[in-house]
Amino acid sequence: FKPFVVAAALEQGIGVGARRDGSSPQTFPDREAPVRNSEGGQCGGCTVREALTRSLNTVFYGLAYQVGGAAVADVAHRAGIATEMPDGTPTLARDGVTASSIGIGEYEVRPIDQAHAFATFAAGGVERPPYFISQIADSEGNVLYSNDGADGEPVMAPEVASDVTYALSDVAEYSNDELADGREVACKTGTTQLNDEANKDAWMVGFTPQLSTAVWVGTDNNEPLLTAEGRLVYGSGLPGKIWQAYMNAALAGAEELPLPDEALIEGDTGESSGSGEDGGGESEEQTQESTTSAAETTEPPAETTPPVTRPRPSPPPRPSEPPPSTPPPTNLPPSPSP
C-alpha cells in the first residue's frame, strides 16, 4: 500500500526526492510496538523513491503518520480501492479509524481493487471503473454487445500520478522481476507476516501504460506461505514470477511505451516523526506490506487485462479484465495489499 502513501504525500507537497530516516526499528507516538523493516533493511537518510524501491516500512509508517492515515485512504479510494467489501464492511479502517499502519498494509484489499487503482496511476490520474465483458459476438461474427469502458474521471493531478509511477519504476529490477526486452514497468511487491517465522500474504502489482496487473498469493485462513522446497514466500518471489510471466505474455507484440523518467513535484515538509532505536545505518531491504483478503481473487495471478483499459495518449489506459489484472485502466486480481 506504500504507493498510496506516496500519492498522499505528493498531494501535501512532499516529493519523492524528500529524504526520510529508514533506520529500523523505530517507535511512533501512535503505536506501542516498534516498526521494523523486513529482512533487517535500513537506510539512514534515503529518498522516498529509494525507500519505496526497498520497501522500508519505517519510512512509510512515518510518512503515513505525518500526512494522516485518512489522507492515504482518501487517495486510495479515489484511485479505485473500494470503499467497502461486498458484505458492506468498510475498507481501510477499523472501528471507523484509519491508522498510520495503512502505510505498511494494515488493511485487507482485493486484487481487483489493486489492479484498478494502479491502472489509475498508469492513466495519469484518470480513474475508470473495471468491467468484465468487452464484447459479445454471435457465431457469424456479428457484434451484439460492445463495451469500450467509461471515459474516466480525473481523481488526482497528473503530476501526482506521474511521480508515483516514476517512484515505482526501479522496483522490478531491484526485485529481479523485470519484463522482457527491457520493457519499462512500474510495480510494487508486498508481503504480510503471519508471525516472526512465516508470511501469510504476498503480492506483486504493477503496470505499463497499457496494462495493470495484480497478483496475490495467500489463503483464506491466513496459513503460512511456503514454497515446494519449504522456503518463505515473498512478494518478489512466487507472486513476482507469476506477474512477470503473465505481463510478458499479455504484452508480447505490444508497443513499448516509456514511463516518466523524472519527478515533477519537488518539496518536503519536514522529517518523519519516528524515533530510531538503532540509529541510521545503511543496508539493503526487501518487502513487507499488505494485508489481504482473498475475497474474489485468490488465483495467483489476480489480474485485470487491457481490453478495457488501454490508455489513451492523453489520459492513459482503460480498464479491462482477465485474471485479476488491470490494464492501465483496470482489471481483476485476487486479495491483500502491497
mmCIF file of C-alpha atoms in Angstrom:
data_model
loop_
_atom_site.group_PDB
_atom_site.id
_atom_site.type_symbol
_atom_site.label_atom_id
_atom_site.label_comp_id
_atom_site.label_asym_id
_atom_site.label_seq_id
_atom_site.Cartn_x
_atom_site.Cartn_y
_atom_site.Cartn_z
ATOM 1 C CA PHE A 1 0.000 0.000 0.000
ATOM 2 C CA LYS A 2 3.041 2.245 0.050
ATOM 3 C CA PRO A 3 2.334 3.847 -3.366
ATOM 4 C CA PHE A 4 -0.837 5.398 -1.942
ATOM 5 C CA VAL A 5 1.190 6.876 0.900
ATOM 6 C CA VAL A 6 3.458 8.408 -1.728
ATOM 7 C CA ALA A 7 0.437 9.838 -3.569
ATOM 8 C CA ALA A 8 -0.966 11.370 -0.377
ATOM 9 C CA ALA A 9 2.443 12.839 0.462
ATOM 10 C CA LEU A 10 2.777 14.333 -3.026
ATOM 11 C CA GLU A 11 -0.622 15.982 -2.631
ATOM 12 C CA GLN A 12 0.722 17.598 0.537
ATOM 13 C CA GLY A 13 3.902 18.850 -1.109
ATOM 14 C CA ILE A 14 6.303 16.070 -0.135
ATOM 15 C CA GLY A 15 8.184 14.979 -3.234
ATOM 16 C CA VAL A 16 9.681 11.576 -3.978
ATOM 17 C CA GLY A 17 13.115 13.162 -3.626
ATOM 18 C CA ALA A 18 12.428 14.115 0.016
ATOM 19 C CA ARG A 19 14.679 12.284 2.474
ATOM 20 C CA ARG A 20 13.495 10.209 5.398
ATOM 21 C CA ASP A 21 15.012 8.099 8.154
ATOM 22 C CA GLY A 22 14.863 4.468 7.095
ATOM 23 C CA SER A 23 16.595 3.026 10.140
ATOM 24 C CA SER A 24 14.998 0.092 11.931
ATOM 25 C CA PRO A 25 13.383 -0.390 14.362
ATOM 26 C CA GLN A 26 11.605 2.903 15.040
ATOM 27 C CA THR A 27 8.898 3.881 17.506
ATOM 28 C CA PHE A 28 5.996 6.229 16.788
ATOM 29 C CA PRO A 29 3.636 8.223 19.057
ATOM 30 C CA ASP A 30 0.548 6.314 17.914
ATOM 31 C CA ARG A 31 1.921 2.789 18.242
ATOM 32 C CA GLU A 32 3.262 0.753 21.140
ATOM 33 C CA ALA A 33 5.219 -1.842 19.197
ATOM 34 C CA PRO A 34 8.216 -0.636 17.198
ATOM 35 C CA VAL A 35 8.043 -0.717 13.409
ATOM 36 C CA ARG A 36 10.706 -2.818 11.713
ATOM 37 C CA ASN A 37 11.900 -3.203 8.164
ATOM 38 C CA SER A 38 11.801 -6.587 6.503
ATOM 39 C CA GLU A 39 14.990 -8.647 6.485
ATOM 40 C CA GLY A 40 16.840 -6.021 8.520
ATOM 41 C CA GLY A 41 16.861 -3.468 5.708
ATOM 42 C CA GLN A 42 17.829 0.088 6.628
ATOM 43 C CA CYS A 43 18.973 3.413 5.272
ATOM 44 C CA GLY A 44 19.898 6.414 7.346
ATOM 45 C CA GLY A 45 18.545 9.099 5.066
ATOM 46 C CA CYS A 46 17.248 7.781 1.775
ATOM 47 C CA THR A 47 14.805 9.432 -0.586
ATOM 48 C CA VAL A 48 11.158 8.443 -0.602
ATOM 49 C CA ARG A 49 11.737 6.883 -4.022
ATOM 50 C CA GLU A 50 14.622 4.744 -2.776
ATOM 51 C CA ALA A 51 12.654 3.754 0.321
ATOM 52 C CA LEU A 52 9.789 2.656 -1.941
ATOM 53 C CA THR A 53 12.123 0.569 -4.077
ATOM 54 C CA ARG A 54 13.493 -1.082 -0.952
ATOM 55 C CA SER A 55 10.072 -1.221 0.739
ATOM 56 C CA LEU A 56 11.256 0.280 4.026
ATOM 57 C CA ASN A 57 8.380 0.017 6.482
ATOM 58 C CA THR A 58 9.720 2.611 8.894
ATOM 59 C CA VAL A 59 9.734 5.307 6.213
ATOM 60 C CA PHE A 60 6.171 4.654 5.106
ATOM 61 C CA TYR A 61 4.701 4.221 8.554
ATOM 62 C CA GLY A 62 6.286 7.554 9.458
ATOM 63 C CA LEU A 63 5.109 9.202 6.265
ATOM 64 C CA ALA A 64 1.554 7.927 6.792
ATOM 65 C CA TYR A 65 1.700 9.246 10.359
ATOM 66 C CA GLN A 66 2.816 12.614 9.017
ATOM 67 C CA VAL A 67 0.232 13.049 6.252
ATOM 68 C CA GLY A 68 -2.526 11.204 8.116
ATOM 69 C CA GLY A 69 -3.987 7.763 7.577
ATOM 70 C CA ALA A 70 -7.264 9.296 6.405
ATOM 71 C CA ALA A 71 -5.452 11.149 3.612
ATOM 72 C CA VAL A 72 -3.861 7.901 2.441
ATOM 73 C CA ALA A 73 -7.231 6.118 2.476
ATOM 74 C CA ASP A 74 -8.827 9.005 0.599
ATOM 75 C CA VAL A 75 -6.374 8.927 -2.306
ATOM 76 C CA ALA A 76 -6.589 5.121 -2.422
ATOM 77 C CA HIS A 77 -10.386 5.234 -2.614
ATOM 78 C CA ARG A 78 -10.264 7.868 -5.330
ATOM 79 C CA ALA A 79 -7.829 5.749 -7.319
ATOM 80 C CA GLY A 80 -10.062 2.688 -7.219
ATOM 81 C CA ILE A 81 -9.813 0.860 -3.898
ATOM 82 C CA ALA A 82 -13.406 0.004 -2.967
ATOM 83 C CA THR A 83 -14.892 1.881 -0.021
ATOM 84 C CA GLU A 84 -16.498 -1.307 1.249
ATOM 85 C CA MET A 85 -16.320 -5.062 0.803
ATOM 86 C CA PRO A 86 -19.189 -6.981 -0.868
ATOM 87 C CA ASP A 87 -20.656 -7.668 2.578
ATOM 88 C CA GLY A 88 -20.805 -3.944 3.336
ATOM 89 C CA THR A 89 -17.774 -3.834 5.640
ATOM 90 C CA PRO A 90 -15.924 -0.503 5.243
ATOM 91 C CA THR A 91 -12.401 -0.824 3.873
ATOM 92 C CA LEU A 92 -9.168 0.811 5.003
ATOM 93 C CA ALA A 93 -10.404 1.416 8.534
ATOM 94 C CA ARG A 94 -11.149 -0.336 11.787
ATOM 95 C CA ASP A 95 -13.903 0.968 14.044
ATOM 96 C CA GLY A 96 -14.124 3.991 11.784
ATOM 97 C CA VAL A 97 -10.479 4.932 12.200
ATOM 98 C CA THR A 98 -7.661 4.652 9.665
ATOM 99 C CA ALA A 99 -4.356 4.225 11.469
ATOM 100 C CA SER A 100 -0.861 5.098 10.294
ATOM 101 C CA SER A 101 -0.341 1.382 9.790
ATOM 102 C CA ILE A 102 -2.186 1.787 6.491
ATOM 103 C CA GLY A 103 1.273 2.749 5.273
ATOM 104 C CA ILE A 104 2.521 -0.800 5.759
ATOM 105 C CA GLY A 105 -0.517 -2.710 4.527
ATOM 106 C CA GLU A 106 -2.639 -2.991 7.658
ATOM 107 C CA TYR A 107 -5.974 -3.377 5.885
ATOM 108 C CA GLU A 108 -7.420 -6.008 3.578
ATOM 109 C CA VAL A 109 -7.660 -5.215 -0.116
ATOM 110 C CA ARG A 110 -8.906 -7.240 -3.081
ATOM 111 C CA PRO A 111 -6.657 -7.866 -6.084
ATOM 112 C CA ILE A 112 -9.236 -6.392 -8.458
ATOM 113 C CA ASP A 113 -9.101 -3.148 -6.493
ATOM 114 C CA GLN A 114 -5.311 -3.048 -6.524
ATOM 115 C CA ALA A 115 -5.221 -3.567 -10.286
ATOM 116 C CA HIS A 116 -7.926 -0.924 -10.676
ATOM 117 C CA ALA A 117 -6.148 1.665 -8.526
ATOM 118 C CA PHE A 118 -2.728 1.080 -10.096
ATOM 119 C CA ALA A 119 -4.386 1.490 -13.509
ATOM 120 C CA THR A 120 -5.354 4.988 -12.381
ATOM 121 C CA PHE A 121 -1.674 5.806 -11.870
ATOM 122 C CA ALA A 122 -0.949 4.358 -15.310
ATOM 123 C CA ALA A 123 -3.670 6.535 -16.817
ATOM 124 C CA GLY A 124 -2.208 9.751 -15.457
ATOM 125 C CA GLY A 125 -4.661 10.069 -12.592
ATOM 126 C CA VAL A 126 -7.801 9.229 -14.599
ATOM 127 C CA GLU A 127 -9.951 6.558 -12.928
ATOM 128 C CA ARG A 128 -12.085 4.195 -14.992
ATOM 129 C CA PRO A 129 -14.388 1.544 -13.490
ATOM 130 C CA PRO A 130 -13.345 -2.026 -14.271
ATOM 131 C CA TYR A 131 -15.627 -4.251 -16.328
ATOM 132 C CA PHE A 132 -15.545 -7.904 -17.210
ATOM 133 C CA ILE A 133 -17.070 -8.185 -20.688
ATOM 134 C CA SER A 134 -15.722 -6.090 -23.546
ATOM 135 C CA GLN A 135 -17.588 -7.667 -26.439
ATOM 136 C CA ILE A 136 -20.166 -10.320 -27.334
ATOM 137 C CA ALA A 137 -20.497 -11.647 -30.885
ATOM 138 C CA ASP A 138 -22.659 -14.339 -32.448
ATOM 139 C CA SER A 139 -21.455 -17.378 -34.407
ATOM 140 C CA GLU A 140 -21.273 -15.319 -37.594
ATOM 141 C CA GLY A 141 -19.134 -12.644 -36.054
ATOM 142 C CA ASN A 142 -21.847 -10.035 -35.653
ATOM 143 C CA VAL A 143 -21.142 -7.869 -32.632
ATOM 144 C CA LEU A 144 -24.127 -7.981 -30.293
ATOM 145 C CA TYR A 145 -22.569 -6.033 -27.465
ATOM 146 C CA SER A 146 -19.510 -3.843 -27.142
ATOM 147 C CA ASN A 147 -18.052 -2.036 -24.149
ATOM 148 C CA ASP A 148 -15.016 0.171 -24.571
ATOM 149 C CA GLY A 149 -15.122 1.343 -21.000
ATOM 150 C CA ALA A 150 -16.014 4.685 -19.483
ATOM 151 C CA ASP A 151 -14.182 7.849 -20.473
ATOM 152 C CA GLY A 152 -12.935 8.102 -16.944
ATOM 153 C CA GLU A 153 -12.719 10.841 -14.363
ATOM 154 C CA PRO A 154 -9.602 12.688 -13.173
ATOM 155 C CA VAL A 155 -9.170 11.868 -9.485
ATOM 156 C CA MET A 156 -5.677 13.231 -8.867
ATOM 157 C CA ALA A 157 -3.313 15.682 -10.502
ATOM 158 C CA PRO A 158 -1.424 14.212 -13.480
ATOM 159 C CA GLU A 159 1.815 15.242 -11.777
ATOM 160 C CA VAL A 160 0.969 13.145 -8.733
ATOM 161 C CA ALA A 161 0.228 10.062 -10.832
ATOM 162 C CA SER A 162 3.386 10.654 -12.862
ATOM 163 C CA ASP A 163 5.602 10.915 -9.782
ATOM 164 C CA VAL A 164 4.109 7.795 -8.195
ATOM 165 C CA THR A 165 4.831 5.948 -11.436
ATOM 166 C CA TYR A 166 8.365 7.322 -11.532
ATOM 167 C CA ALA A 167 8.905 6.273 -7.914
ATOM 168 C CA LEU A 168 7.850 2.704 -8.758
ATOM 169 C CA SER A 169 9.997 2.349 -11.863
ATOM 170 C CA ASP A 170 13.057 0.779 -10.177
ATOM 171 C CA VAL A 171 11.224 -1.926 -8.230
ATOM 172 C CA ALA A 172 11.133 -4.563 -10.986
ATOM 173 C CA GLU A 173 14.898 -4.501 -11.441
ATOM 174 C CA TYR A 174 15.508 -4.427 -7.690
ATOM 175 C CA SER A 175 13.237 -7.452 -7.232
ATOM 176 C CA ASN A 176 14.557 -9.326 -10.289
ATOM 177 C CA ASP A 177 11.119 -9.195 -11.903
ATOM 178 C CA GLU A 178 11.954 -7.124 -14.989
ATOM 179 C CA LEU A 179 9.883 -7.555 -18.132
ATOM 180 C CA ALA A 180 11.208 -8.958 -21.399
ATOM 181 C CA ASP A 181 13.275 -6.824 -23.769
ATOM 182 C CA GLY A 182 13.758 -4.128 -21.164
ATOM 183 C CA ARG A 183 10.122 -3.002 -21.298
ATOM 184 C CA GLU A 184 9.596 -0.206 -18.779
ATOM 185 C CA VAL A 185 7.255 -1.077 -15.940
ATOM 186 C CA ALA A 186 6.180 0.347 -12.580
ATOM 187 C CA CYS A 187 5.400 -2.159 -9.845
ATOM 188 C CA LYS A 188 5.350 -2.869 -6.123
ATOM 189 C CA THR A 189 5.887 -6.015 -4.136
ATOM 190 C CA GLY A 190 4.108 -6.672 -0.859
ATOM 191 C CA THR A 191 4.478 -9.231 1.914
ATOM 192 C CA THR A 192 2.430 -9.596 5.096
ATOM 193 C CA GLN A 193 3.902 -11.507 8.004
ATOM 194 C CA LEU A 194 1.911 -14.130 9.883
ATOM 195 C CA ASN A 195 4.479 -14.186 12.675
ATOM 196 C CA ASP A 196 8.242 -13.917 13.081
ATOM 197 C CA GLU A 197 8.758 -17.154 11.197
ATOM 198 C CA ALA A 198 6.198 -17.091 8.387
ATOM 199 C CA ASN A 199 4.345 -14.898 5.892
ATOM 200 C CA LYS A 200 0.629 -15.110 5.115
ATOM 201 C CA ASP A 201 0.170 -12.858 2.072
ATOM 202 C CA ALA A 202 2.415 -12.000 -0.844
ATOM 203 C CA TRP A 203 1.720 -9.529 -3.659
ATOM 204 C CA MET A 204 3.015 -8.116 -6.871
ATOM 205 C CA VAL A 205 1.083 -5.300 -8.514
ATOM 206 C CA GLY A 206 2.366 -3.338 -11.467
ATOM 207 C CA PHE A 207 1.630 -1.698 -14.775
ATOM 208 C CA THR A 208 2.800 -0.434 -18.118
ATOM 209 C CA PRO A 209 0.881 2.315 -19.912
ATOM 210 C CA GLN A 210 -1.284 -0.407 -21.491
ATOM 211 C CA LEU A 211 -1.872 -2.925 -18.724
ATOM 212 C CA SER A 212 -2.205 -3.097 -14.943
ATOM 213 C CA THR A 213 -1.982 -6.471 -13.214
ATOM 214 C CA ALA A 214 -2.262 -7.605 -9.602
ATOM 215 C CA VAL A 215 -1.149 -10.992 -8.311
ATOM 216 C CA TRP A 216 -1.881 -12.188 -4.790
ATOM 217 C CA VAL A 217 -0.722 -15.420 -3.224
ATOM 218 C CA GLY A 218 -2.298 -16.410 0.080
ATOM 219 C CA THR A 219 -5.018 -18.477 1.733
ATOM 220 C CA ASP A 220 -8.475 -17.860 3.148
ATOM 221 C CA ASN A 221 -7.303 -18.972 6.583
ATOM 222 C CA ASN A 222 -4.076 -16.990 6.938
ATOM 223 C CA GLU A 223 -1.925 -20.087 6.718
ATOM 224 C CA PRO A 224 1.879 -19.887 6.405
ATOM 225 C CA LEU A 225 3.061 -19.466 2.811
ATOM 226 C CA LEU A 226 5.851 -21.829 1.823
ATOM 227 C CA THR A 227 7.355 -22.880 -1.483
ATOM 228 C CA ALA A 228 7.552 -26.540 -2.523
ATOM 229 C CA GLU A 229 11.040 -26.528 -1.015
ATOM 230 C CA GLY A 230 9.717 -25.199 2.293
ATOM 231 C CA ARG A 231 11.044 -21.660 1.886
ATOM 232 C CA LEU A 232 9.139 -18.492 2.804
ATOM 233 C CA VAL A 233 7.153 -16.821 0.035
ATOM 234 C CA TYR A 234 7.759 -13.102 -0.556
ATOM 235 C CA GLY A 235 6.098 -10.719 -2.991
ATOM 236 C CA SER A 236 9.160 -10.579 -5.193
ATOM 237 C CA GLY A 237 9.242 -14.381 -5.349
ATOM 238 C CA LEU A 238 6.281 -16.511 -6.439
ATOM 239 C CA PRO A 239 3.819 -13.622 -6.999
ATOM 240 C CA GLY A 240 6.522 -11.670 -8.800
ATOM 241 C CA LYS A 241 7.323 -14.550 -11.143
ATOM 242 C CA ILE A 242 3.631 -15.155 -11.904
ATOM 243 C CA TRP A 243 3.135 -11.448 -12.579
ATOM 244 C CA GLN A 244 6.268 -11.307 -14.735
ATOM 245 C CA ALA A 245 5.233 -14.308 -16.859
ATOM 246 C CA TYR A 246 1.703 -13.004 -17.345
ATOM 247 C CA MET A 247 2.789 -9.476 -18.242
ATOM 248 C CA ASN A 248 5.360 -10.749 -20.733
ATOM 249 C CA ALA A 249 2.757 -12.955 -22.417
ATOM 250 C CA ALA A 250 -0.023 -10.366 -22.399
ATOM 251 C CA LEU A 251 2.216 -7.611 -23.761
ATOM 252 C CA ALA A 252 4.023 -9.678 -26.390
ATOM 253 C CA GLY A 253 3.989 -7.666 -29.597
ATOM 254 C CA ALA A 254 2.572 -4.562 -27.913
ATOM 255 C CA GLU A 255 4.297 -1.231 -28.378
ATOM 256 C CA GLU A 256 6.942 -0.477 -25.762
ATOM 257 C CA LEU A 257 5.904 2.801 -24.184
ATOM 258 C CA PRO A 258 8.094 4.895 -21.867
ATOM 259 C CA LEU A 259 7.387 5.752 -18.250
ATOM 260 C CA PRO A 260 8.213 9.075 -16.564
ATOM 261 C CA ASP A 261 11.963 9.454 -16.065
ATOM 262 C CA GLU A 262 11.987 12.322 -13.599
ATOM 263 C CA ALA A 263 9.997 13.773 -10.732
ATOM 264 C CA LEU A 264 7.713 16.732 -11.415
ATOM 265 C CA ILE A 265 6.917 17.718 -7.828
ATOM 266 C CA GLU A 266 9.681 18.955 -5.571
ATOM 267 C CA GLY A 267 9.236 19.713 -1.931
ATOM 268 C CA ASP A 268 9.394 18.495 1.626
ATOM 269 C CA THR A 269 7.583 19.498 4.759
ATOM 270 C CA GLY A 270 9.965 18.073 7.307
ATOM 271 C CA GLU A 271 11.374 14.989 8.925
ATOM 272 C CA SER A 272 9.424 11.893 9.838
ATOM 273 C CA SER A 273 8.014 11.540 13.333
ATOM 274 C CA GLY A 274 9.660 8.267 14.215
ATOM 275 C CA SER A 275 12.406 7.632 16.717
ATOM 276 C CA GLY A 276 15.077 5.212 15.598
ATOM 277 C CA GLU A 277 16.333 2.704 18.135
ATOM 278 C CA ASP A 278 19.345 1.728 16.093
ATOM 279 C CA GLY A 279 20.458 4.973 14.614
ATOM 280 C CA GLY A 280 20.673 5.131 10.871
ATOM 281 C CA GLY A 281 22.735 2.547 9.146
ATOM 282 C CA GLU A 282 22.882 1.622 5.516
ATOM 283 C CA SER A 283 21.896 -1.678 4.168
ATOM 284 C CA GLU A 284 19.527 -3.368 1.885
ATOM 285 C CA GLU A 285 15.857 -4.007 2.162
ATOM 286 C CA GLN A 286 13.135 -6.070 0.814
ATOM 287 C CA THR A 287 9.439 -6.082 1.022
ATOM 288 C CA GLN A 288 6.687 -6.061 3.528
ATOM 289 C CA GLU A 289 3.357 -4.568 3.396
ATOM 290 C CA SER A 290 -0.037 -5.612 2.566
ATOM 291 C CA THR A 291 -2.842 -7.232 4.238
ATOM 292 C CA THR A 292 -5.001 -9.043 2.014
ATOM 293 C CA SER A 293 -8.270 -10.582 1.936
ATOM 294 C CA ALA A 294 -8.959 -13.136 -0.583
ATOM 295 C CA ALA A 295 -12.456 -12.197 -1.337
ATOM 296 C CA GLU A 296 -12.886 -12.592 -5.008
ATOM 297 C CA THR A 297 -9.481 -13.333 -6.129
ATOM 298 C CA THR A 298 -7.391 -15.973 -4.940
ATOM 299 C CA GLU A 299 -5.928 -17.062 -8.084
ATOM 300 C CA PRO A 300 -2.327 -16.469 -8.118
ATOM 301 C CA PRO A 301 -2.370 -14.097 -10.844
ATOM 302 C CA ALA A 302 -5.085 -11.784 -9.980
ATOM 303 C CA GLU A 303 -5.081 -9.514 -12.846
ATOM 304 C CA THR A 304 -7.052 -7.267 -14.860
ATOM 305 C CA THR A 305 -6.485 -7.070 -18.510
ATOM 306 C CA PRO A 306 -6.249 -4.414 -21.013
ATOM 307 C CA PRO A 307 -9.351 -4.586 -23.063
ATOM 308 C CA VAL A 308 -10.929 -2.074 -21.012
ATOM 309 C CA THR A 309 -8.070 -0.300 -20.107
ATOM 310 C CA ARG A 310 -5.947 0.864 -22.835
ATOM 311 C CA PRO A 311 -4.500 4.141 -22.112
ATOM 312 C CA ARG A 312 -5.076 6.857 -24.483
ATOM 313 C CA PRO A 313 -2.424 9.227 -25.473
ATOM 314 C CA SER A 314 -3.529 11.784 -23.035
ATOM 315 C CA PRO A 315 -5.284 10.097 -20.291
ATOM 316 C CA PRO A 316 -3.746 6.646 -20.460
ATOM 317 C CA PRO A 317 -5.239 3.232 -20.328
ATOM 318 C CA ARG A 318 -8.643 1.907 -19.982
ATOM 319 C CA PRO A 319 -9.679 -0.909 -17.796
ATOM 320 C CA SER A 320 -10.108 -4.392 -18.830
ATOM 321 C CA GLU A 321 -10.200 -7.649 -17.137
ATOM 322 C CA PRO A 322 -8.784 -11.108 -17.255
ATOM 323 C CA PRO A 323 -7.143 -12.664 -14.435
ATOM 324 C CA PRO A 324 -7.015 -10.158 -11.793
ATOM 325 C CA SER A 325 -5.089 -7.894 -13.969
ATOM 326 C CA THR A 326 -5.986 -4.372 -14.717
ATOM 327 C CA PRO A 327 -4.844 -2.826 -17.802
ATOM 328 C CA PRO A 328 -3.855 0.641 -17.233
ATOM 329 C CA PRO A 329 -7.347 1.302 -16.861
ATOM 330 C CA THR A 330 -8.276 -1.580 -14.687
ATOM 331 C CA ASN A 331 -8.987 -5.273 -14.305
ATOM 332 C CA LEU A 332 -9.195 -8.057 -11.941
ATOM 333 C CA PRO A 333 -6.946 -9.795 -9.452
ATOM 334 C CA PRO A 334 -7.089 -11.504 -6.131
ATOM 335 C CA SER A 335 -6.552 -10.308 -2.409
ATOM 336 C CA PRO A 336 -4.479 -8.276 0.079
ATOM 337 C CA SER A 337 -2.489 -5.184 -0.419
ATOM 338 C CA PRO A 338 1.086 -4.408 -1.351
#
